[in-house]
mmCIF file of C-alpha atoms and ligand atoms in Angstrom:
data_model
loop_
_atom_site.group_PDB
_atom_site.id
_atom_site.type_symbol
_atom_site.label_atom_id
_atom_site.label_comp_id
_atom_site.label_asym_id
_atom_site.label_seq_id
_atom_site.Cartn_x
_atom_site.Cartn_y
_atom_site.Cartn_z
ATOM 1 C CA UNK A 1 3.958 -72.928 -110.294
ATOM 2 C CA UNK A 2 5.876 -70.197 -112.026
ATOM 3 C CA UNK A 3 4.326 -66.843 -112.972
ATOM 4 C CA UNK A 4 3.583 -67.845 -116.672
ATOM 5 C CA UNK A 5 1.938 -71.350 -115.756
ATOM 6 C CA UNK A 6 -0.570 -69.450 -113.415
ATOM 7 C CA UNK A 7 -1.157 -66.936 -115.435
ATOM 8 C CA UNK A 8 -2.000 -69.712 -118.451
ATOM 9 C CA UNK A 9 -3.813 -71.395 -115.721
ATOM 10 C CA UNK A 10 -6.340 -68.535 -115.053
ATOM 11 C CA UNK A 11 -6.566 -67.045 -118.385
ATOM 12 C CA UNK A 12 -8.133 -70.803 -119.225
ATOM 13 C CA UNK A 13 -10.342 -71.202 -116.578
ATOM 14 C CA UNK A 14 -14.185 -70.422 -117.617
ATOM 15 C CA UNK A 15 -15.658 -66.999 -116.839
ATOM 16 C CA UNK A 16 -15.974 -65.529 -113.331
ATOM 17 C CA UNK A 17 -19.716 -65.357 -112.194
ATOM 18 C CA UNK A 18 -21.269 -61.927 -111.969
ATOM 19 C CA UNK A 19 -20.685 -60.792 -108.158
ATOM 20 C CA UNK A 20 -21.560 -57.576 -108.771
ATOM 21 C CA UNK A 21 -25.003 -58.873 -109.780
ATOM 22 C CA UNK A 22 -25.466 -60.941 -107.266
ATOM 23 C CA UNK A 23 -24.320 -58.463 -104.433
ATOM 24 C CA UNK A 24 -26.433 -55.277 -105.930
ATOM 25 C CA UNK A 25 -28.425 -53.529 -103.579
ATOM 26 C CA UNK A 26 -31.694 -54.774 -103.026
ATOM 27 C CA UNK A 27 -35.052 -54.484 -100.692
ATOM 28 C CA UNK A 28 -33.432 -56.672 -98.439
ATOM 29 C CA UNK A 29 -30.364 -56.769 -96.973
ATOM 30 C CA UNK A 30 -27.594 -59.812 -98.435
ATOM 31 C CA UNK A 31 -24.826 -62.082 -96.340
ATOM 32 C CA UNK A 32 -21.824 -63.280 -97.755
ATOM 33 C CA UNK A 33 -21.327 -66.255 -95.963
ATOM 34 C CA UNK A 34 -17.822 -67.556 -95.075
ATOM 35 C CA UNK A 35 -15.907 -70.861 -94.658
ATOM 36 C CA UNK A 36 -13.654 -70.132 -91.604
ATOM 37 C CA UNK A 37 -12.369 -72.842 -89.781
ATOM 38 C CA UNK A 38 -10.093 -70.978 -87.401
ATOM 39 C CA UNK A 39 -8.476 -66.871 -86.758
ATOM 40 C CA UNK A 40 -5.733 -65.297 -85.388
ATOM 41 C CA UNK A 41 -8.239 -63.031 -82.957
ATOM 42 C CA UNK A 42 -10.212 -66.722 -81.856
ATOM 43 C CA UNK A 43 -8.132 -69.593 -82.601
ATOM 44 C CA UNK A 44 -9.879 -73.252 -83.945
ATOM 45 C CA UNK A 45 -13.486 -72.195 -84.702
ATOM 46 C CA UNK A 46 -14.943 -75.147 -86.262
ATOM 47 C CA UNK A 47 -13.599 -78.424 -88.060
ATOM 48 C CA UNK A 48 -15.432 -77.802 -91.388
ATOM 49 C CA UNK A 49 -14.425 -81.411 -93.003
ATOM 50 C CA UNK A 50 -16.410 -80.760 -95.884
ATOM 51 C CA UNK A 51 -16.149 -76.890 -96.978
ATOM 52 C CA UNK A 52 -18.736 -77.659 -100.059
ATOM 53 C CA UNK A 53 -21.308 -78.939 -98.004
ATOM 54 C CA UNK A 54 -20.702 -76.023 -95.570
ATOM 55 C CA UNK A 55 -20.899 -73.992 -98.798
ATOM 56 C CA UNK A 56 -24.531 -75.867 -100.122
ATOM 57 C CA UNK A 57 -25.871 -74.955 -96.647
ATOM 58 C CA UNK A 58 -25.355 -71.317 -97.437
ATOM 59 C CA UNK A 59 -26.603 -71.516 -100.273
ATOM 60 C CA UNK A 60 -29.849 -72.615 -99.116
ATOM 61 C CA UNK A 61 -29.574 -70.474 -96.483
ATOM 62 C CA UNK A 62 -30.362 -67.394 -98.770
ATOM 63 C CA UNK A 63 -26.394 -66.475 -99.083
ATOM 64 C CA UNK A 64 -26.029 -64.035 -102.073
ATOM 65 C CA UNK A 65 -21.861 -65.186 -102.731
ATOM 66 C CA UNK A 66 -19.405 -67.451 -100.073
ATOM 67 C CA UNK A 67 -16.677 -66.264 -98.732
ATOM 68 C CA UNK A 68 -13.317 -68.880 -97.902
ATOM 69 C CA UNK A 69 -10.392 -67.867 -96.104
ATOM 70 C CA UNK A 70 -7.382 -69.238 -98.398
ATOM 71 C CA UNK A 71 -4.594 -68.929 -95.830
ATOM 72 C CA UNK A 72 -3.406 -71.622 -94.225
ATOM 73 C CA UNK A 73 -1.022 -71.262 -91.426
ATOM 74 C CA UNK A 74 -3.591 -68.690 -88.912
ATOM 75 C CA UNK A 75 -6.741 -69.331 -91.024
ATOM 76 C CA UNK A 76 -6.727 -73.458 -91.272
ATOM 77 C CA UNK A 77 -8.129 -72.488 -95.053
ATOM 78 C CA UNK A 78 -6.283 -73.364 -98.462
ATOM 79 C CA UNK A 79 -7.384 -72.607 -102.550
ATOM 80 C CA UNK A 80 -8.421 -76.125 -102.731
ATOM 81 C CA UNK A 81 -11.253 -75.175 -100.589
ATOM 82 C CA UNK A 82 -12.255 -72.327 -102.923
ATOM 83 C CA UNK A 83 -12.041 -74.744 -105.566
ATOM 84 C CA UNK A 84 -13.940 -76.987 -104.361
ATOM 85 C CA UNK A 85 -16.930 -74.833 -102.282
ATOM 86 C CA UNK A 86 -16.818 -72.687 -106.230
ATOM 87 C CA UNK A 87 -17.842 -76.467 -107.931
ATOM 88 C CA UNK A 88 -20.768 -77.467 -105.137
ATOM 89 C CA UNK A 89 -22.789 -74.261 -105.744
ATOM 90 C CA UNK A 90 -24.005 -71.845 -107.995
ATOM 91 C CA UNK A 91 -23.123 -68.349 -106.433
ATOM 92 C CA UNK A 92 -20.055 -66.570 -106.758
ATOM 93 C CA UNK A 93 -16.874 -66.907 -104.489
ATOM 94 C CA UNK A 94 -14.409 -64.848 -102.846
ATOM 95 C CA UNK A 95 -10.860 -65.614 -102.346
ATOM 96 C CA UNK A 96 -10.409 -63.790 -99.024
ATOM 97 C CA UNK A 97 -6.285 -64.124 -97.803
ATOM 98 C CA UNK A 98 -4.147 -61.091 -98.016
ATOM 99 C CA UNK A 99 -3.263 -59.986 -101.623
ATOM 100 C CA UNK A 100 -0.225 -58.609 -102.380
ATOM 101 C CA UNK A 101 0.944 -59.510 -105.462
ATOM 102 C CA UNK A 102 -0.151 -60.469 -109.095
ATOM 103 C CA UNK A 103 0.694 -63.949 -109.120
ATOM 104 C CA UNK A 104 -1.685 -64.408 -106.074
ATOM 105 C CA UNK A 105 -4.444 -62.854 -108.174
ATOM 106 C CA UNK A 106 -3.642 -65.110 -110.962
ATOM 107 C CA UNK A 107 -4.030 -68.085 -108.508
ATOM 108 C CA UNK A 108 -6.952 -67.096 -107.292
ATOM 109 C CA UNK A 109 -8.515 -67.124 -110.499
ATOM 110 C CA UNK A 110 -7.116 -70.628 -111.666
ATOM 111 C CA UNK A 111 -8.403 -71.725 -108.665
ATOM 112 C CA UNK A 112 -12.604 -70.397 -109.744
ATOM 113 C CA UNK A 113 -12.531 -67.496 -107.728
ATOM 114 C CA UNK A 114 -15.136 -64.695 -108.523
ATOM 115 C CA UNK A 115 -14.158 -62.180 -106.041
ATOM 116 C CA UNK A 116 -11.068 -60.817 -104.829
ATOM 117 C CA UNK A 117 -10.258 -59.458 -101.408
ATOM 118 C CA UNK A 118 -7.648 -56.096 -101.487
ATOM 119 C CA UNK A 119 -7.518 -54.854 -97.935
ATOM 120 C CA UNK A 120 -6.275 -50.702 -98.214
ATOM 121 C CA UNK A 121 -3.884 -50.990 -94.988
ATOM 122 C CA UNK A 122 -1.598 -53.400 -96.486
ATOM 123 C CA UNK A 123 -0.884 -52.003 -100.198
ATOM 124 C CA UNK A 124 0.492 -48.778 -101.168
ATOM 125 C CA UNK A 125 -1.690 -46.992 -103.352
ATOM 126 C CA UNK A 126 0.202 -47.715 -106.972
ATOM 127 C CA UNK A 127 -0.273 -51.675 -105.921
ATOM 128 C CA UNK A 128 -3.547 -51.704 -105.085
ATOM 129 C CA UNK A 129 -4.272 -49.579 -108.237
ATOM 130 C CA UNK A 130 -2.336 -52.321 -110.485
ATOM 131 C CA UNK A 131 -4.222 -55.296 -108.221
ATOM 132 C CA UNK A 132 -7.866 -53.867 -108.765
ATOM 133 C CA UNK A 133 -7.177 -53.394 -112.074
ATOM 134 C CA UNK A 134 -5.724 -57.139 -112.631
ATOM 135 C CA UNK A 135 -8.417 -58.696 -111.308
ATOM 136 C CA UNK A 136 -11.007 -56.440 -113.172
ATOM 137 C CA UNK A 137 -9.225 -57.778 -116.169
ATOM 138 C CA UNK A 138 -9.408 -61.063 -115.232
ATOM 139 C CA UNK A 139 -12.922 -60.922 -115.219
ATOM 140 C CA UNK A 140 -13.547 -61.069 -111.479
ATOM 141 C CA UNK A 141 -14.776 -58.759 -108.872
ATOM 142 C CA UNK A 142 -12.884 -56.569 -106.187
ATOM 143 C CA UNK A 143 -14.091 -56.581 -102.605
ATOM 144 C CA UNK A 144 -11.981 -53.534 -101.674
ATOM 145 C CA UNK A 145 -11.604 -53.363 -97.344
ATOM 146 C CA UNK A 146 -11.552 -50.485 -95.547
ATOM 147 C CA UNK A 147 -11.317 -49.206 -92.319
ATOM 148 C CA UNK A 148 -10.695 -45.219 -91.860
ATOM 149 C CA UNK A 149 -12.112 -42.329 -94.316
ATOM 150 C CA UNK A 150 -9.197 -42.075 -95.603
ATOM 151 C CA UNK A 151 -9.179 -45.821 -96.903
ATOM 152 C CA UNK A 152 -12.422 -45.725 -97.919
ATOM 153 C CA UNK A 153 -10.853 -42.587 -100.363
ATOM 154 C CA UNK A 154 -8.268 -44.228 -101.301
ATOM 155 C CA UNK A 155 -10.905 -47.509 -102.575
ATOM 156 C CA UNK A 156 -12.722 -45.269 -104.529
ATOM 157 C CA UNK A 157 -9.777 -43.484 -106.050
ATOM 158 C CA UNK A 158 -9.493 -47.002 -107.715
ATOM 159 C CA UNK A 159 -12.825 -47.287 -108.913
ATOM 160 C CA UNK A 160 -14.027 -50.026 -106.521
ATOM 161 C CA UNK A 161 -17.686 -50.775 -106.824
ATOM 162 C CA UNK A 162 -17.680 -53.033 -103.762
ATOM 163 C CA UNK A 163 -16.209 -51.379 -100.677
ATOM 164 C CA UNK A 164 -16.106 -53.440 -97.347
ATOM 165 C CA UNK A 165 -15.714 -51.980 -93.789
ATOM 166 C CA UNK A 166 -13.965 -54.245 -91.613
ATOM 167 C CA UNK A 167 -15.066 -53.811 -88.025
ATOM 168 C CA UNK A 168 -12.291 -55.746 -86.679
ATOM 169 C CA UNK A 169 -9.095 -53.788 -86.557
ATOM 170 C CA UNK A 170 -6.577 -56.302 -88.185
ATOM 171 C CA UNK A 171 -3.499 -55.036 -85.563
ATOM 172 C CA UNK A 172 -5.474 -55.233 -82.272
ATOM 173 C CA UNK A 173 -8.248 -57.543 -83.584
ATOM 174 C CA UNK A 174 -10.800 -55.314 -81.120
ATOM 175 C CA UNK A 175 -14.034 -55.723 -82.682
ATOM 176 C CA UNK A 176 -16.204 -51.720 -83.685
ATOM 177 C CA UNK A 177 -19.577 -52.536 -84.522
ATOM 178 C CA UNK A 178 -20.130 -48.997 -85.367
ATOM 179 C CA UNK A 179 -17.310 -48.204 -87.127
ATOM 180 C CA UNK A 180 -19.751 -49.389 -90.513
ATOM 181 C CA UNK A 181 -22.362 -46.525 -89.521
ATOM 182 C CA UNK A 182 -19.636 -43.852 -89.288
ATOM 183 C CA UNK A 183 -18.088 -44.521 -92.642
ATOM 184 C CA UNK A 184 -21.002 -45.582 -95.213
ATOM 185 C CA UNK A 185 -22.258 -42.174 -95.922
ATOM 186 C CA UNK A 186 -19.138 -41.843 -97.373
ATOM 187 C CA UNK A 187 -19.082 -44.511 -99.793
ATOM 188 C CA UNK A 188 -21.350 -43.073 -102.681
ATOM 189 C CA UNK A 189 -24.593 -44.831 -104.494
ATOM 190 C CA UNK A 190 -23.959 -46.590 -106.797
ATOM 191 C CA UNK A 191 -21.342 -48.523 -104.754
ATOM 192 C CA UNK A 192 -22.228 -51.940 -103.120
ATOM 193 C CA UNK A 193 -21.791 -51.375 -99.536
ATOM 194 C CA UNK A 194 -20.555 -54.518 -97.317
ATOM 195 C CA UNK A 195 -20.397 -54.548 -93.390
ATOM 196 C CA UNK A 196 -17.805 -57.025 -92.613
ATOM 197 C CA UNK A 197 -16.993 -58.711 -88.891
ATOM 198 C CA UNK A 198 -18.622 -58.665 -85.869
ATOM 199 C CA UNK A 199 -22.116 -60.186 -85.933
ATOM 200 C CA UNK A 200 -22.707 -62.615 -83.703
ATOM 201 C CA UNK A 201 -26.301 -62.533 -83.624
ATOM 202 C CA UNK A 202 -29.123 -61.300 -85.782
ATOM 203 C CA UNK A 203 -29.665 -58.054 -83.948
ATOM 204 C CA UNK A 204 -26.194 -57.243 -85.162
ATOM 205 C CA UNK A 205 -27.525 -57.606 -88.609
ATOM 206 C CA UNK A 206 -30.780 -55.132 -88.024
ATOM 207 C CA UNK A 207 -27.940 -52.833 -86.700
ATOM 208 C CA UNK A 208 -25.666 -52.738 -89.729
ATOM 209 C CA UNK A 209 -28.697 -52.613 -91.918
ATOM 210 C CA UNK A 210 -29.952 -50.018 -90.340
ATOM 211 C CA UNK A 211 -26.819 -47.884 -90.623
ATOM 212 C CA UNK A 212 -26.769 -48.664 -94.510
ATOM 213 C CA UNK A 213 -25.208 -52.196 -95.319
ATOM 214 C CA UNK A 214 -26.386 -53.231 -98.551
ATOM 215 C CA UNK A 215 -24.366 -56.495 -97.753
ATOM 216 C CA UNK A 216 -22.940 -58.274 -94.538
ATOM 217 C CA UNK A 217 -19.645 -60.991 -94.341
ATOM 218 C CA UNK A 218 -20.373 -63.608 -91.717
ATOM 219 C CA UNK A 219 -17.779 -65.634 -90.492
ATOM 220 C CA UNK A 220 -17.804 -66.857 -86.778
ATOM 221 C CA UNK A 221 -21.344 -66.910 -86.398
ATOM 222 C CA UNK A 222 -22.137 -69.019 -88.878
ATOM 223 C CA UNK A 223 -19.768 -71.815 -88.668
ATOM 224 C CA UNK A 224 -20.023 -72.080 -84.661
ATOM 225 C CA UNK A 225 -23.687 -72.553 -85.030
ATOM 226 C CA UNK A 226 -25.423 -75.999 -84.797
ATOM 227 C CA UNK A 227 -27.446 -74.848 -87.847
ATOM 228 C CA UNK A 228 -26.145 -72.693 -90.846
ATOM 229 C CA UNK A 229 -28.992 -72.851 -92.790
ATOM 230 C CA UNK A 230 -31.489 -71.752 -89.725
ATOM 231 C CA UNK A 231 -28.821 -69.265 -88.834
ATOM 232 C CA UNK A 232 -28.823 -67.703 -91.892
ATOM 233 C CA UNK A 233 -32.304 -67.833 -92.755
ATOM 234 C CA UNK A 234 -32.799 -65.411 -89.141
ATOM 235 C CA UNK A 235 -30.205 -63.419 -89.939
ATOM 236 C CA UNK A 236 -31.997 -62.482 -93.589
ATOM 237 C CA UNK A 237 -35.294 -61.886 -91.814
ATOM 238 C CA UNK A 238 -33.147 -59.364 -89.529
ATOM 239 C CA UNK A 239 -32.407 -57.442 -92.196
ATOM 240 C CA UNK A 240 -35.501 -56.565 -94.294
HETATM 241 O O1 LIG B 301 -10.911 -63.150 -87.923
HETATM 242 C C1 LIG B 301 -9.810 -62.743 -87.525
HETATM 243 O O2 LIG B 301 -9.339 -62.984 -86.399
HETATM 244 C C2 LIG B 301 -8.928 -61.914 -88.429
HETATM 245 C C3 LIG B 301 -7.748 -61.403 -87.929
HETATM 246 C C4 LIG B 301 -6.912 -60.665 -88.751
HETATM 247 C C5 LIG B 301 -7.254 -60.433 -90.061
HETATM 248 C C6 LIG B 301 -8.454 -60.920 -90.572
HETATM 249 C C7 LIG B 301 -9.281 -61.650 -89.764
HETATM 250 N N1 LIG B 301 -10.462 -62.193 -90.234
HETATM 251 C C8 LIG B 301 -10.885 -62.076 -91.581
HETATM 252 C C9 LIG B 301 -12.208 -61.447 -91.654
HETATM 253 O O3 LIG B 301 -12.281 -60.328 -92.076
HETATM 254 C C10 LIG B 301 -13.368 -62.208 -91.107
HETATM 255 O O4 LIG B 301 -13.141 -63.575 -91.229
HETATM 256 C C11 LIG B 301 -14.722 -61.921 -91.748
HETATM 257 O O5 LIG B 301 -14.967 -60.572 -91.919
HETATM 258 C C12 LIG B 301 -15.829 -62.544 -90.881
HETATM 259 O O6 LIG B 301 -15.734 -62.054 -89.568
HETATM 260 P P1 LIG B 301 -16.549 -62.736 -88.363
HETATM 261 O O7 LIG B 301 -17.991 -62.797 -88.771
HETATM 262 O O8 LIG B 301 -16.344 -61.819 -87.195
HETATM 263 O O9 LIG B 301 -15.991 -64.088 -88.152
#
């Protein structure tokens, strides 16, 4: 599709749902729950024939938004999958692939996303400025990934009201489970903050709650499981 088409494409899709809503800071901790079938750092993960019925499981589960890996070639994931986990439930989605351009942000919302991934390490400062603010106007949400001080500083220098610290460094793929607690009394009040990577069992989630997550992405966990919505449903009661 050429630049115009998606743009036409996006600008007539119905309104994004209200992530920032739905991801506020509450009594309880919140999961964003993702669709990943397979990662560079782990390799095939799970077959996941049916993303949307993956995605109604979280839903019952108690997830607050889904997430669903859109790249293909390492990730196994594609846009139709957004598409069609965005029409099975009610919560709002996040297109999480690595931005880099408008017409990818177009796509993602002619495609029903809600949310927007921008990861800090791969955009100069001017881009992800123009990004944030393209998908603001588009009426969706920016999940804005971290994963130093000085990228957390550089996400708020854009405004974002949803900053994410990765714990999985995206060069090495080693996995920091604390890097969360060393970093969120940086990110200020006022701004949703999401620990993202890294749990593989519910403890993990008392841990990042504990060091401040209003919000944690699960990935691995989840879909390796024999149970998502049981899984789930321990991991919320982890992190009251
Ligand atoms: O998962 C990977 O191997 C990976 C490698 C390089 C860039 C991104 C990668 N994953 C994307 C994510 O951030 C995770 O899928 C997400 O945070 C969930 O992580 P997990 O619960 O550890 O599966």
């Amino acid at each position: 599709m050429t630049l115009p088409a998606v743009e036409a494409a996006a600008l007539a899709r119905p309104p994004a749902r209200d992530a920032l809503a739905a991801l506020a800071p509450a009594e309880r901790v919140k999961v964003i729950a993702e669709v990943k079938r397979a990662s560079p750092s782990r390799g095939a993960l799970a077959e996941i024939a049916d993303p949307a019925s993956l995605a109604v499981s979280y839903q019952t589960g108690g997830a607050s938004a889904i997430s669903v890996l859109t790249e293909g070639r390492r990730f196994g994931g594609s846009l139709q999958d957004l598409t069609d986990v965005r029409a099975a439930v009610d919560l709002p989605v996040l297109r999480k692939d690595f931005i880099a351009e408008p017409y990818q942000v177009f796509e993602a919302r002619a495609a029903d996303a809600d949310l927007v991934l921008l990861i800090v390490a791969a955009l100069t400062q001017p881009v992800l400025h123009e990004l944030h603010a393209l998908i603001l106007e588009l009426g969706m949400t920016p999940l804005v990934e971290a994963h130093s001080a000085e990228e957390v500083e550089r996400a708020l220098d854009v405004g974002a009201s949803i900053v994410g610290i990765n714990a999985r460094d995206l060069s090495t793929f080693e996995l920091d489970r604390d890097l969360f607690g060393t970093l969120a009394d940086r990110i200020p009040s006022g701004v949703v903050r999401v620990a993202e990577s890294a749990v593989k069992d519910a403890a993990d989630v008392t841990h990042y709650r504990a060091a401040g997550a209003d919000v944690v992405l699960i990935g691995e966990a989840l879909v390796t499981g024999d149970d998502p919505v049981a899984t789930l449903k321990s991991f919320l009661e982890a992190g009251k």
